[in-house]
CSV table of C-alpha atoms in Angstrom, one decimal:
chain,number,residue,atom,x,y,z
X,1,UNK,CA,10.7,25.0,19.1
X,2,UNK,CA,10.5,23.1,16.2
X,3,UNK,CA,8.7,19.2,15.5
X,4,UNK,CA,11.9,17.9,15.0
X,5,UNK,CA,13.5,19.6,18.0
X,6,UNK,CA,10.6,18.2,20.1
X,7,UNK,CA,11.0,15.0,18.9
X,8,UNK,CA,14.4,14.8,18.9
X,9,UNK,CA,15.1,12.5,21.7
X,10,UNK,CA,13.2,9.8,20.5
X,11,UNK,CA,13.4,10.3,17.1
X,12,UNK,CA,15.6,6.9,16.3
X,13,UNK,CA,12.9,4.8,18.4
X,14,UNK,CA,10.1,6.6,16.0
X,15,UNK,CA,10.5,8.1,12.4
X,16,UNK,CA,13.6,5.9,12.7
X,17,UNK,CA,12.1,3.1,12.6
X,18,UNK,CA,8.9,3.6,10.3
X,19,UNK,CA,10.9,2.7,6.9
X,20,UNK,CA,9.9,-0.6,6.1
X,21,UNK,CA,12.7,-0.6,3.6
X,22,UNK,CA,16.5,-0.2,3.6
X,23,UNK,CA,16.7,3.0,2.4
X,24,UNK,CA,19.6,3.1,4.1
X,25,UNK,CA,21.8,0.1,2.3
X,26,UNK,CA,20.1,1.8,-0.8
X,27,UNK,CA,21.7,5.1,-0.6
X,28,UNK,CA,24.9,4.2,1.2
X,29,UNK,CA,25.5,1.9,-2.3
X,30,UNK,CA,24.7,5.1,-4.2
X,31,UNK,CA,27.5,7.6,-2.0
X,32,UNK,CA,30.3,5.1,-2.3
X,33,UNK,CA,29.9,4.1,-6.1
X,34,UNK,CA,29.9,8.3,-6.2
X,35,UNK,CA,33.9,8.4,-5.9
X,36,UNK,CA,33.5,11.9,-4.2
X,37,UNK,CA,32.0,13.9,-1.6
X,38,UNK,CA,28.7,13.6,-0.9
X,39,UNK,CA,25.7,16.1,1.0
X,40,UNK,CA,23.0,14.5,2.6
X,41,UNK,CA,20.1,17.1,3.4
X,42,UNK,CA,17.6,16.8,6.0
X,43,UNK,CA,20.6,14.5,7.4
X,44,UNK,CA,18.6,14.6,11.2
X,45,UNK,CA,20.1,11.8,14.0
X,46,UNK,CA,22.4,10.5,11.5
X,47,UNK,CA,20.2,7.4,10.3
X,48,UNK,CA,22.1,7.4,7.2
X,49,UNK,CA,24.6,10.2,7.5
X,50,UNK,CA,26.0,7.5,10.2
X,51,UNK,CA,26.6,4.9,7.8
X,52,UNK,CA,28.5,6.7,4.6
X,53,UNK,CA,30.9,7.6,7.4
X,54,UNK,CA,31.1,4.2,8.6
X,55,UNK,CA,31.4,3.2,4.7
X,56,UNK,CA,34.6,5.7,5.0
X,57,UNK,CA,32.2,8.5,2.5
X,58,UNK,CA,33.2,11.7,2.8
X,59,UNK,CA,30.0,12.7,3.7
X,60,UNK,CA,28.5,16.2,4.8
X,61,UNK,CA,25.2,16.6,6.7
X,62,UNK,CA,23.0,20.0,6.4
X,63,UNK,CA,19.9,20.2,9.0
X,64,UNK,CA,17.4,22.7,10.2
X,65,UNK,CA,16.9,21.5,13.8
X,66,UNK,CA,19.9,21.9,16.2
X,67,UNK,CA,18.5,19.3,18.8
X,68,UNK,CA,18.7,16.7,16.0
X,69,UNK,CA,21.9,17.6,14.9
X,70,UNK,CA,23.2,17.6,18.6
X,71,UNK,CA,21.8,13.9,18.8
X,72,UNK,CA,23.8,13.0,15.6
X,73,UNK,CA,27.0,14.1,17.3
X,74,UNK,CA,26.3,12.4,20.0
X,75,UNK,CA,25.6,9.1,18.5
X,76,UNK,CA,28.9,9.6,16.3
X,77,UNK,CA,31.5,10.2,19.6
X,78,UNK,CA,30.2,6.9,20.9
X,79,UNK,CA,31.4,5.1,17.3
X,80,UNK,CA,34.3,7.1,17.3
X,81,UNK,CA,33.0,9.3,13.9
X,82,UNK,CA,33.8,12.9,13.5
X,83,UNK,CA,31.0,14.1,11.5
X,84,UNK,CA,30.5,17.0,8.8
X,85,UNK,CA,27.6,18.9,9.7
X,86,UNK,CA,25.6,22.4,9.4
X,87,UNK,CA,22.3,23.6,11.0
X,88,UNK,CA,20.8,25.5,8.0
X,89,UNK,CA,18.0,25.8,5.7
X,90,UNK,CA,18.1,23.6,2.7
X,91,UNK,CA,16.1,26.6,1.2
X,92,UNK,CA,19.3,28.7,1.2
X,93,UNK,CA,22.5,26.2,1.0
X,94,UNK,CA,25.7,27.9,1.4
X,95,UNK,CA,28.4,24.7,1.8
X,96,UNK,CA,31.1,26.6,-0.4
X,97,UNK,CA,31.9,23.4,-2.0
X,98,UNK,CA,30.9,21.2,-4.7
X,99,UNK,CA,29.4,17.0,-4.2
X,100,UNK,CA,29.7,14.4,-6.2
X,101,UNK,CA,26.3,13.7,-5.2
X,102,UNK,CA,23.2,15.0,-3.4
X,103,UNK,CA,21.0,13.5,-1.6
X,104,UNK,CA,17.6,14.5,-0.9
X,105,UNK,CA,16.1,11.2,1.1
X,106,UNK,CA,12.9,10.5,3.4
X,107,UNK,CA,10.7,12.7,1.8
X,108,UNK,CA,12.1,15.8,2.6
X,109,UNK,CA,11.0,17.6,-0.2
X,110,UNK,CA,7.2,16.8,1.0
X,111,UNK,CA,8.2,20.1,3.2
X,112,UNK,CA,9.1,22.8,0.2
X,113,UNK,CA,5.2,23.9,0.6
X,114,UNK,CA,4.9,26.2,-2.0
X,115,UNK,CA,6.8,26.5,-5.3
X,116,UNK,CA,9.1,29.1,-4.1
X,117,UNK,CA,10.5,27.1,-1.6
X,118,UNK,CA,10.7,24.2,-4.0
X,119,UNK,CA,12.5,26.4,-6.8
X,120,UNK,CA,15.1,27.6,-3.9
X,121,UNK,CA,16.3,24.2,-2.7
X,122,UNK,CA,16.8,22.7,-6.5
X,123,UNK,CA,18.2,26.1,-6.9
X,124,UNK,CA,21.0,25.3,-4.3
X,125,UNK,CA,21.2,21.6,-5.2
X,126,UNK,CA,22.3,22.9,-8.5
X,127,UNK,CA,24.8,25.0,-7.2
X,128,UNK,CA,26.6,22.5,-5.3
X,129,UNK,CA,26.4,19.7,-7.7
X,130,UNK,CA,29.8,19.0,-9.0
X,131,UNK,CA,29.3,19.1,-13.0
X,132,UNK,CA,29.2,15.1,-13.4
X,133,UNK,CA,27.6,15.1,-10.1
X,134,UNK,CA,24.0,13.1,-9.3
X,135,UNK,CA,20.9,14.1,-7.3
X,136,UNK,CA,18.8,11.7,-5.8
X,137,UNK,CA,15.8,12.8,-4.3
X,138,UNK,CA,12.8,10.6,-3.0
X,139,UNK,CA,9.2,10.9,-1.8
X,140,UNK,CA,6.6,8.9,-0.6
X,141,UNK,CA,3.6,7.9,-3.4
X,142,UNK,CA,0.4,9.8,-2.1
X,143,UNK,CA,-2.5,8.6,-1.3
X,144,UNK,CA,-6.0,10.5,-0.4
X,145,UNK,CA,-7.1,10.9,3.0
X,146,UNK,CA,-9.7,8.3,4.0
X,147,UNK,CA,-12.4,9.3,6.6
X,148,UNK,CA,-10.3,6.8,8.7
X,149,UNK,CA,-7.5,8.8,9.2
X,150,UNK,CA,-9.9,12.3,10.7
X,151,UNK,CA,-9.2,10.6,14.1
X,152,UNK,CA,-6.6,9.8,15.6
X,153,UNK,CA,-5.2,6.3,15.2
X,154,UNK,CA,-2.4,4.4,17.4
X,155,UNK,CA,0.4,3.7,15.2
X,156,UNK,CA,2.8,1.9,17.2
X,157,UNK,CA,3.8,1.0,21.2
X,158,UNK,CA,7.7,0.9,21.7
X,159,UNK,CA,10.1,0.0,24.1
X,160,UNK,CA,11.7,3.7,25.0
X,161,UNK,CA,14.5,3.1,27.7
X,162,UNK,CA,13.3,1.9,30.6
X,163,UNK,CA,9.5,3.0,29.7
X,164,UNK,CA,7.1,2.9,26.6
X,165,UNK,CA,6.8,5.2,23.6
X,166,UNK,CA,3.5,5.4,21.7
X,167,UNK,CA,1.9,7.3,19.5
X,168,UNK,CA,-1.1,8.2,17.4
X,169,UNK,CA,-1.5,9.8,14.6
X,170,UNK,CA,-4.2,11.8,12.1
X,171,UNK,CA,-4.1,13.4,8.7
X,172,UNK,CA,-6.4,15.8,7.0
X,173,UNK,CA,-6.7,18.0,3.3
X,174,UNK,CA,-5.9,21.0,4.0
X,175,UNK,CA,-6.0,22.1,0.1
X,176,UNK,CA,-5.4,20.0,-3.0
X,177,UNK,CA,-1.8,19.9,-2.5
X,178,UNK,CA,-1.3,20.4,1.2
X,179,UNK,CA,-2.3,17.6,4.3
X,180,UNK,CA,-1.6,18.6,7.7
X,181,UNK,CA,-0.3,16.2,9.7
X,182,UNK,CA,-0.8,15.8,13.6
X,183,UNK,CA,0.8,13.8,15.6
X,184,UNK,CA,0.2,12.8,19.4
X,185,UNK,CA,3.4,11.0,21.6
X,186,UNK,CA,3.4,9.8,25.3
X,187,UNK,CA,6.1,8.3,27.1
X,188,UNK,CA,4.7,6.3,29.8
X,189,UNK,CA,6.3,4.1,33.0
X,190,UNK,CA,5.6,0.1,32.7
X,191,UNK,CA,3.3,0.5,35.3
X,192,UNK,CA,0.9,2.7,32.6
X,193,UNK,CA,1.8,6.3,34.1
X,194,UNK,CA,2.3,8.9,32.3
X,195,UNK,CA,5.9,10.9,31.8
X,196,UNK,CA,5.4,12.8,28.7
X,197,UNK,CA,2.5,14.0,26.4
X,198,UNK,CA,3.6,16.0,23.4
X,199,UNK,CA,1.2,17.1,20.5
X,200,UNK,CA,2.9,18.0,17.0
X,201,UNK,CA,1.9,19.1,14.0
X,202,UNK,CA,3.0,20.0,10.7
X,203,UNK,CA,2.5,20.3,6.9
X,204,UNK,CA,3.3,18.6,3.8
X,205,UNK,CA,3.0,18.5,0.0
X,206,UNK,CA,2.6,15.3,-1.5
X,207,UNK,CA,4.5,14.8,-4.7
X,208,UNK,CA,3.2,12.6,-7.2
X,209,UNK,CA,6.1,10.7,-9.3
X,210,UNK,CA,4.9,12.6,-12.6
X,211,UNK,CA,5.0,16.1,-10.5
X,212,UNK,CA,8.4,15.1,-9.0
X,213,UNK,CA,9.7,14.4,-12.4
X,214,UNK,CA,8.3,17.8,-13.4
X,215,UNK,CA,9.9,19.7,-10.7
X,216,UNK,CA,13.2,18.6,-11.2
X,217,UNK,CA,13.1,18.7,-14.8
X,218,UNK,CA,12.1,22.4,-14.3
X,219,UNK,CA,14.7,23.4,-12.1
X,220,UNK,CA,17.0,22.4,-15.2
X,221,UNK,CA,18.2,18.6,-14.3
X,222,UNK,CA,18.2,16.2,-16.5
X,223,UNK,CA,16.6,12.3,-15.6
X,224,UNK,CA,18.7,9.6,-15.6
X,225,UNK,CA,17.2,6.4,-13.0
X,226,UNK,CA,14.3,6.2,-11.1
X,227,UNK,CA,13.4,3.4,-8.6
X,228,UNK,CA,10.3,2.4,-7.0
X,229,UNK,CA,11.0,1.5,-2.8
X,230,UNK,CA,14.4,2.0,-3.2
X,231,UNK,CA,14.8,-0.9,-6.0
X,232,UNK,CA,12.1,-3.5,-3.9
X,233,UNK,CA,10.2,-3.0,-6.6
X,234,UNK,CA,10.4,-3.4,-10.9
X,235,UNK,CA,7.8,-0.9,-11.4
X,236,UNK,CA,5.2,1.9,-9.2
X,237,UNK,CA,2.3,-0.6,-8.6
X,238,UNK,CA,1.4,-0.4,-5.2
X,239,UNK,CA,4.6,0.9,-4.4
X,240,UNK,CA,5.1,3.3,-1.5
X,241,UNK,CA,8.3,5.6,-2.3
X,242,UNK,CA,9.6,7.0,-5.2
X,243,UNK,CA,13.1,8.0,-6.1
X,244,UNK,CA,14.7,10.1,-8.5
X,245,UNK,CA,18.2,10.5,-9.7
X,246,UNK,CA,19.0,13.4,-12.0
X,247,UNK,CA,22.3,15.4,-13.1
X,248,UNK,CA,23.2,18.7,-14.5
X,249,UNK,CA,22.8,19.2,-18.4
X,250,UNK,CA,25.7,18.4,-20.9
X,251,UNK,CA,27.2,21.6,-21.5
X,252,UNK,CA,25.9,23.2,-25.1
């Protein structure tokens, strides 16, 4: 079972709630000045997915884990949504259809570990990018590990139903372009007991704005905007995501 499909359950109460910005308002503005279809990947619980729909987008969602997906559909019955959506691979997309834009949000690219994986996800971006389309891809500004964060570190303690959610969190190196990331949950009853432990871990690549630039510049997009948290702020200093929109190439 997956990290996702673990966390799943609680996934709105955690990752959920950890953007300190509206991402959310950002790209929702984005999908309805598009004028056309739109694929979110990495589209999870439906944080934003949720809200293009609600914005009346026609809006597609493509994501690996099934237990997230099934907590999307859930959450859109009780709003009375019917969404678009496909357990899959962002790796190898296969929509058989064409957006007016596509959006890569919340980092997901941090998980295309090597550049193969990275070259077959832009690869499939490109082939369902309509030809005046837009891709909008984001990632978090990396910092180095600090000797802080070799031990676990309590992140947060949240209300979880009718008991607490907590967790803790630590980050190592594990080469110069790879941290692994572990993180530890429990679920406890108000009277301190323990429900749930679950331990996760999982990898990521950190993207520096100049190597996301690259990337997609390689895969054969062409730049065109750039914000820094999600237009919070004018330029990168001290800044904590990075977003990049690009489109195909004029034709020759």
């Amino acid at each position: 079972m997956s990290t996702y499909d673990r966390i799943a359950p609680f996934y709105d109460v955690d990752m959920g709630r950890n953007m300190p910005f509206d991402d959310v308002g950002f790209y929702a503005g984005l999908a309805v000045a598009a004028r056309g279809p739109v694929l979110e990947l990495g589209c999870g619980t439906g944080r934003i997915l949720l809200e293009l729909l609600r914005r009346g987008v026609d809006a597609t969602g493509v994501d690996a884990s099934p237990a997230m997906l099934a907590e999307l559909e859930r959450k859109a019955g009780a709003l009375g949504l019917v969404p678009r959506v496909q357990q899959g691979d962002i790796r190898a997309l296969a929509l058989g259809r064409r957006f007016a834009l596509v959006l890569c949000p919340y980092s997901l690219v941090t998980y295309c570990l090597d550049d193969d994986d990275l070259r077959r996800a832009l690869a499939g971006v490109r082939a369902h990018l309509a030809p005046e389309g837009r891709f909008v891809v984001d990632a978090f500004v990396p910092r180095p590990p600090s000797p802080d964060d070799a031990d676990f570190r309590l992140d947060y303690r949240r209300p979880y139903g009718d008991a607490i959610l907590a967790r803790w969190r630590r980050l190592r190196a594990i080469d110069a372009r790879t941290n692994r990331i572990e993180r530890r949950y429990e679920i406890t009853e108000v009277d301190g007991s323990v429900r749930e432990r679950i331990d996760v871990a999982e990898l990521v690549r950190p993207f520096e704005p100049a190597a996301l630039r690259a990337a997609v510049a390689g895969a054969g997009f062409v730049a065109s905007r750039e914000w820094w948290d999600y237009g919070a702020r004018a330029d990168g200093d001290g800044a904590r995501f990075f977003t990049l929109e690009a489109r195909l190439p004029e034709p020759s």
